[in-house]
mmCIF file of C-alpha atoms in Angstrom:
data_model
loop_
_atom_site.group_PDB
_atom_site.id
_atom_site.type_symbol
_atom_site.label_atom_id
_atom_site.label_comp_id
_atom_site.label_asym_id
_atom_site.label_seq_id
_atom_site.Cartn_x
_atom_site.Cartn_y
_atom_site.Cartn_z
ATOM 1 C CA MET A 1019 -8.815 22.684 -4.470
ATOM 2 C CA LEU A 1020 -8.797 18.597 -5.015
ATOM 3 C CA PRO A 1021 -6.418 17.948 -7.533
ATOM 4 C CA HIS A 1022 -3.861 19.257 -5.258
ATOM 5 C CA ILE A 1023 -4.624 17.896 -1.884
ATOM 6 C CA PRO A 1024 -2.602 14.329 -1.967
ATOM 7 C CA GLN A 1025 0.226 16.946 -2.533
ATOM 8 C CA MET A 1026 -0.491 19.101 -0.092
ATOM 9 C CA ARG A 1027 -0.482 16.410 2.229
ATOM 10 C CA VAL A 1028 2.591 15.064 1.257
ATOM 11 C CA PHE A 1029 4.323 18.233 2.206
ATOM 12 C CA ILE A 1030 2.517 19.189 5.410
ATOM 13 C CA ALA A 1031 4.016 15.898 6.604
ATOM 14 C CA GLU A 1032 7.102 16.698 5.646
ATOM 15 C CA ASP A 1033 6.694 20.103 6.901
ATOM 16 C CA LEU A 1034 5.315 18.322 10.468
ATOM 17 C CA GLY A 1035 8.318 15.292 10.573
ATOM 18 C CA CYS A 1036 4.955 12.590 10.204
ATOM 19 C CA HIS A 1037 3.624 10.345 8.050
ATOM 20 C CA MET A 1038 1.439 11.736 5.465
ATOM 21 C CA ASP A 1039 -1.708 9.278 6.702
ATOM 22 C CA ASP A 1040 -1.589 11.188 9.453
ATOM 23 C CA VAL A 1041 -2.364 14.499 7.740
ATOM 24 C CA ASN A 1042 -5.805 14.806 7.199
ATOM 25 C CA VAL A 1043 -6.547 18.485 4.333
ATOM 26 C CA LYS A 1044 -9.732 19.544 4.423
ATOM 27 C CA ALA A 1045 -11.074 22.670 2.118
ATOM 28 C CA THR A 1046 -13.013 23.400 -0.435
ATOM 29 C CA THR A 1047 -12.539 26.150 -3.262
ATOM 30 C CA THR A 1048 -16.186 28.060 -2.348
ATOM 31 C CA GLU A 1049 -13.220 29.277 0.840
ATOM 32 C CA LYS A 1050 -11.474 30.965 -1.472
ATOM 33 C CA LEU A 1051 -8.604 29.533 0.336
ATOM 34 C CA GLY A 1052 -6.445 29.059 -2.861
ATOM 35 C CA PHE A 1053 -3.546 26.857 -3.034
ATOM 36 C CA THR A 1054 -0.653 27.259 -5.713
ATOM 37 C CA GLY A 1055 2.126 25.253 -4.473
ATOM 38 C CA ARG A 1056 4.587 25.408 -2.174
ATOM 39 C CA GLY A 1057 4.577 28.043 0.194
ATOM 40 C CA GLU A 1058 1.850 29.881 0.181
ATOM 41 C CA GLY A 1059 -2.157 29.072 1.023
ATOM 42 C CA ILE A 1060 -3.420 27.419 4.049
ATOM 43 C CA ALA A 1061 -1.078 24.987 3.612
ATOM 44 C CA CYS A 1062 1.451 26.667 4.770
ATOM 45 C CA GLU A 1063 -0.660 28.902 6.574
ATOM 46 C CA ALA A 1064 -1.867 25.608 8.553
ATOM 47 C CA VAL A 1065 2.073 24.582 9.123
ATOM 48 C CA ALA A 1066 4.107 27.418 10.062
ATOM 49 C CA LEU A 1067 0.587 27.360 12.879
ATOM 50 C CA LEU A 1068 1.578 24.348 13.658
ATOM 51 C CA VAL A 1069 5.434 24.671 13.970
ATOM 52 C CA LYS A 1070 5.109 27.240 16.632
ATOM 53 C CA ALA A 1071 2.513 26.087 18.569
ATOM 54 C CA ALA A 1072 4.960 23.028 19.144
ATOM 55 C CA LYS A 1073 7.949 25.558 19.682
ATOM 56 C CA MET A 1074 6.206 27.279 21.965
ATOM 57 C CA THR A 1075 5.063 24.903 23.907
ATOM 58 C CA ASP A 1076 7.208 23.547 27.026
ATOM 59 C CA PHE A 1077 5.996 20.308 26.818
ATOM 60 C CA ASP A 1078 8.307 19.046 30.274
ATOM 61 C CA ASN A 1079 7.315 21.661 32.057
ATOM 62 C CA LEU A 1080 3.108 21.709 31.483
ATOM 63 C CA THR A 1081 0.756 22.048 35.034
ATOM 64 C CA TRP A 1082 -0.865 19.256 36.020
ATOM 65 C CA LEU A 1083 -4.933 19.690 35.856
ATOM 66 C CA HIS A 1084 -5.154 17.456 38.985
ATOM 67 C CA GLY A 1085 -1.944 17.397 40.344
ATOM 68 C CA LYS A 1086 0.967 14.904 39.778
ATOM 69 C CA PRO A 1087 0.147 11.162 39.480
ATOM 70 C CA GLU A 1088 1.008 9.360 41.736
ATOM 71 C CA GLY A 1089 2.101 6.263 39.808
ATOM 72 C CA HIS A 1090 3.697 5.720 36.637
ATOM 73 C CA GLY A 1091 3.349 3.506 34.154
ATOM 74 C CA LEU A 1092 5.558 2.439 30.385
ATOM 75 C CA LEU A 1093 3.420 2.403 27.494
ATOM 76 C CA LYS A 1094 4.507 -0.737 25.181
ATOM 77 C CA ALA A 1095 4.205 -0.579 21.988
ATOM 78 C CA SER A 1096 6.120 -3.313 20.186
ATOM 79 C CA PRO A 1097 4.649 -6.905 19.410
ATOM 80 C CA GLU A 1098 7.350 -8.906 21.821
ATOM 81 C CA ASP A 1099 5.465 -7.126 24.164
ATOM 82 C CA PHE A 1100 1.930 -8.732 24.145
ATOM 83 C CA VAL A 1101 2.849 -12.603 24.141
ATOM 84 C CA VAL A 1102 -0.122 -14.583 23.888
ATOM 85 C CA VAL A 1103 -0.472 -18.946 23.987
ATOM 86 C CA GLU A 1104 -3.376 -20.667 23.483
ATOM 87 C CA ASP A 1105 -3.858 -23.680 25.722
ATOM 88 C CA LEU A 1106 -5.522 -26.768 23.702
ATOM 89 C CA GLY A 1107 -7.594 -28.262 26.222
ATOM 90 C CA PHE A 1108 -6.668 -31.498 25.866
ATOM 91 C CA GLU A 1109 -3.883 -33.660 24.624
ATOM 92 C CA PRO A 1110 -4.053 -34.620 19.994
ATOM 93 C CA ASP A 1111 -4.191 -38.444 19.914
ATOM 94 C CA GLY A 1112 -2.705 -38.477 16.738
ATOM 95 C CA GLU A 1113 -6.233 -39.832 15.451
ATOM 96 C CA GLY A 1114 -8.693 -39.091 12.798
ATOM 97 C CA GLU A 1115 -9.110 -37.094 10.005
ATOM 98 C CA HIS A 1116 -7.489 -33.961 11.315
ATOM 99 C CA ILE A 1117 -4.163 -32.124 11.777
ATOM 100 C CA LEU A 1118 -4.037 -30.172 14.686
ATOM 101 C CA VAL A 1119 -0.391 -27.509 13.883
ATOM 102 C CA ARG A 1120 0.346 -25.577 16.983
ATOM 103 C CA ILE A 1121 1.747 -22.228 14.802
ATOM 104 C CA LEU A 1122 4.042 -19.328 16.434
ATOM 105 C CA LYS A 1123 3.595 -15.780 14.496
ATOM 106 C CA ASN A 1124 4.431 -12.155 14.998
ATOM 107 C CA GLY A 1125 3.396 -9.537 12.487
ATOM 108 C CA CYS A 1126 0.466 -11.673 10.704
ATOM 109 C CA ASN A 1127 -3.045 -11.945 11.563
ATOM 110 C CA THR A 1128 -4.792 -15.637 12.237
ATOM 111 C CA ARG A 1129 -6.882 -15.668 8.312
ATOM 112 C CA PHE A 1130 -3.272 -15.208 6.678
ATOM 113 C CA VAL A 1131 -1.744 -17.357 8.141
ATOM 114 C CA ALA A 1132 -4.793 -19.956 7.860
ATOM 115 C CA ASP A 1133 -5.103 -19.545 4.273
ATOM 116 C CA ALA A 1134 -1.528 -19.921 4.041
ATOM 117 C CA LEU A 1135 -1.966 -23.618 5.518
ATOM 118 C CA ALA A 1136 -4.954 -24.515 3.233
ATOM 119 C CA LYS A 1137 -2.982 -23.721 0.363
ATOM 120 C CA PHE A 1138 0.203 -25.883 1.728
ATOM 121 C CA LEU A 1139 -1.977 -28.214 2.018
ATOM 122 C CA LYS A 1140 -3.976 -28.483 -1.129
ATOM 123 C CA ILE A 1141 -7.219 -27.640 0.963
ATOM 124 C CA HIS A 1142 -10.076 -25.393 0.952
ATOM 125 C CA ALA A 1143 -9.613 -22.846 3.350
ATOM 126 C CA ARG A 1144 -13.166 -23.605 4.606
ATOM 127 C CA GLU A 1145 -11.581 -27.095 5.593
ATOM 128 C CA VAL A 1146 -9.051 -25.140 8.066
ATOM 129 C CA SER A 1147 -10.544 -23.925 11.421
ATOM 130 C CA PHE A 1148 -9.366 -22.226 14.547
ATOM 131 C CA ALA A 1149 -10.490 -20.798 17.933
ATOM 132 C CA GLY A 1150 -10.329 -16.917 18.058
ATOM 133 C CA GLN A 1151 -8.346 -14.527 16.370
ATOM 134 C CA LYS A 1152 -5.266 -13.866 17.578
ATOM 135 C CA ASP A 1153 -3.725 -10.228 17.582
ATOM 136 C CA LYS A 1154 -1.714 -9.540 14.234
ATOM 137 C CA HIS A 1155 0.886 -7.003 16.784
ATOM 138 C CA ALA A 1156 1.501 -9.562 19.039
ATOM 139 C CA VAL A 1157 3.881 -13.065 19.595
ATOM 140 C CA THR A 1158 1.087 -15.587 19.174
ATOM 141 C CA GLU A 1159 0.898 -19.272 19.777
ATOM 142 C CA GLN A 1160 -1.705 -20.830 18.599
ATOM 143 C CA TRP A 1161 -3.993 -24.139 17.253
ATOM 144 C CA ILE A 1162 -5.135 -24.481 14.075
ATOM 145 C CA CYS A 1163 -7.311 -27.030 12.870
ATOM 146 C CA ALA A 1164 -7.391 -28.791 9.241
ATOM 147 C CA ARG A 1165 -9.512 -31.365 8.025
ATOM 148 C CA VAL A 1166 -7.315 -33.777 5.287
ATOM 149 C CA PRO A 1167 -9.080 -37.211 5.224
ATOM 150 C CA ALA A 1168 -7.495 -39.717 4.014
ATOM 151 C CA MET A 1169 -4.479 -37.986 3.260
ATOM 152 C CA PRO A 1170 -1.186 -38.984 3.870
ATOM 153 C CA CYS A 1171 0.244 -36.513 6.528
ATOM 154 C CA PRO A 1172 1.960 -33.640 4.963
ATOM 155 C CA ILE A 1173 4.881 -32.022 6.640
#
């Protein structure tokens, strides 16, 4: 069974119209479920039952267990729906061996950006710091500090 599981996941995902990562197959040969290819065995039966259940369910007319909700909402999923702006709390004075860089990012985590800044500045990643990791799945503006002693301004 084990050698067939990756291909089973691909077939099941195709049949259900979902991503392969959303499919998990757990069966052992001791269960004697069998799988010889597409259209046979437990994978085919499971997909057929799931598709049949989905077709039989009228999701728009399901009843409410405790009555219809009094309010409604909208689930937001786009990074642009979530905006984080970090307030530095003071005005940089332009002096010292640290530079402050204001970063606007979308789809990147803070550590990745800090490491990229260190590489750009040709300094070790430990010389770059920040006040908390901001959400990767949001539009975030934050300050990153880099220690660059005796280095002319690189930017």
